[in-house]
Short mmCIF file of C-alpha atoms in Angstrom, two decimals:
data_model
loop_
_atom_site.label_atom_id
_atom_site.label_comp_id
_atom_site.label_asym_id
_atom_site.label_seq_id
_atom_site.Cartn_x
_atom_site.Cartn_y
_atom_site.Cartn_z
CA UNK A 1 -3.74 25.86 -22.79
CA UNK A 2 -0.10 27.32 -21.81
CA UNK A 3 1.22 23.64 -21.15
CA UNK A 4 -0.40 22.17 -23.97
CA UNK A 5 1.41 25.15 -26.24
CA UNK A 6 4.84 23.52 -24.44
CA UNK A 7 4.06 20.28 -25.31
CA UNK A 8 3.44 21.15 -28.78
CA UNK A 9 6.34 23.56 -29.47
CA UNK A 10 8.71 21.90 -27.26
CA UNK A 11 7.65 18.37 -28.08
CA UNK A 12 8.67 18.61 -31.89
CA UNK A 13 12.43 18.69 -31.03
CA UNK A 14 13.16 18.05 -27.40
CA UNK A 15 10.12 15.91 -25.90
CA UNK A 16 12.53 14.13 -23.19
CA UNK A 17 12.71 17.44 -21.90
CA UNK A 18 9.49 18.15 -20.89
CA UNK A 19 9.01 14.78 -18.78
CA UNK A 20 10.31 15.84 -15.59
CA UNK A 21 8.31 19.38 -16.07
CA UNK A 22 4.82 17.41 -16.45
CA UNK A 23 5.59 15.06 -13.71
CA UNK A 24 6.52 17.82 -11.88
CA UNK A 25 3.04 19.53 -12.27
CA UNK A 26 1.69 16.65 -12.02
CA UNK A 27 3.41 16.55 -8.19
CA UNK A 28 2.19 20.24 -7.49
CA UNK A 29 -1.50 18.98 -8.23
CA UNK A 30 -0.77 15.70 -5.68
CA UNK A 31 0.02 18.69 -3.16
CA UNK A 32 -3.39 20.89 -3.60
CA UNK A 33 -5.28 17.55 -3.66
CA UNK A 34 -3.56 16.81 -0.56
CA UNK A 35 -4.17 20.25 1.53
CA UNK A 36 -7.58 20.40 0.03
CA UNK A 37 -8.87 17.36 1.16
CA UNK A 38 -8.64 16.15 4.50
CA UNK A 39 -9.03 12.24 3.89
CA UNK A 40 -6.33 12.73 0.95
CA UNK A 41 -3.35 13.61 3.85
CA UNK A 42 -1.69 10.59 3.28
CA UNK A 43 0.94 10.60 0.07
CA UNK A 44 0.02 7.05 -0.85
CA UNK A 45 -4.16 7.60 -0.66
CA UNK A 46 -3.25 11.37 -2.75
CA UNK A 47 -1.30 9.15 -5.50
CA UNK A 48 -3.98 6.76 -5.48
CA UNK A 49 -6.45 9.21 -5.97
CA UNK A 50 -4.92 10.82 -8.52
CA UNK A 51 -4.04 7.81 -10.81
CA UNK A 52 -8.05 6.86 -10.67
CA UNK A 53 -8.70 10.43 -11.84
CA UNK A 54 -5.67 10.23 -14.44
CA UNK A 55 -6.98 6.88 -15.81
CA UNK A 56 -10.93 7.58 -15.70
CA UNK A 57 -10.49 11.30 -17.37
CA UNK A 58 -7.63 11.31 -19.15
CA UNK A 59 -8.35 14.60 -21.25
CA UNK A 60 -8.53 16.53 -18.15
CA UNK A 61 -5.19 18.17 -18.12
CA UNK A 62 -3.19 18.53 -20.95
CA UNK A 63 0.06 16.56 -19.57
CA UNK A 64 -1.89 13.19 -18.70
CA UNK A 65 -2.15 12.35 -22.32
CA UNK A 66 1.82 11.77 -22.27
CA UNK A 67 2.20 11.32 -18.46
CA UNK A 68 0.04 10.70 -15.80
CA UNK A 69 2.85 9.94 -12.85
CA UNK A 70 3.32 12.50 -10.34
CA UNK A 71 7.62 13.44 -9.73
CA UNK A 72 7.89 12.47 -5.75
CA UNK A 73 11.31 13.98 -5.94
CA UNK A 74 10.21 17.52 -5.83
#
């Protein structure tokens, strides 16, 4: 609920804003998918993972309905 009150407020007026901060959550659940399972260790079978999650559920999280990319940069 607390990013999808961002996304709201913040998206009326400054909406380019908030793409680096939902990719970058986006990259912070990569990481606990990665340290919580083992056969997810690798970055590129994490990402993989977690785009066939983003595109079968997309309602799960609040961010995935603008972005479903994780930020690698962080």
């Amino acid at each position: 609920p607390i990013v999808a009150g961002w996304m709201q407020y913040y998206g009326r007026f400054y909406r380019s804003a908030l793409y680096p901060l939902l990719m970058r959550i986006n990259a912070y659940l990569v990481r606990w998918l990665r340290n919580k399972y083992r056969r997810f260790r690798a970055m590129r079978k994490a990402i993989a993972a977690f785009q066939r999650a983003a595109k079968r559920r997309p309602g799960m999280f609040a961010q995935w309905r603008w972005t479903s990319s994780p930020s690698l940069a962080w």
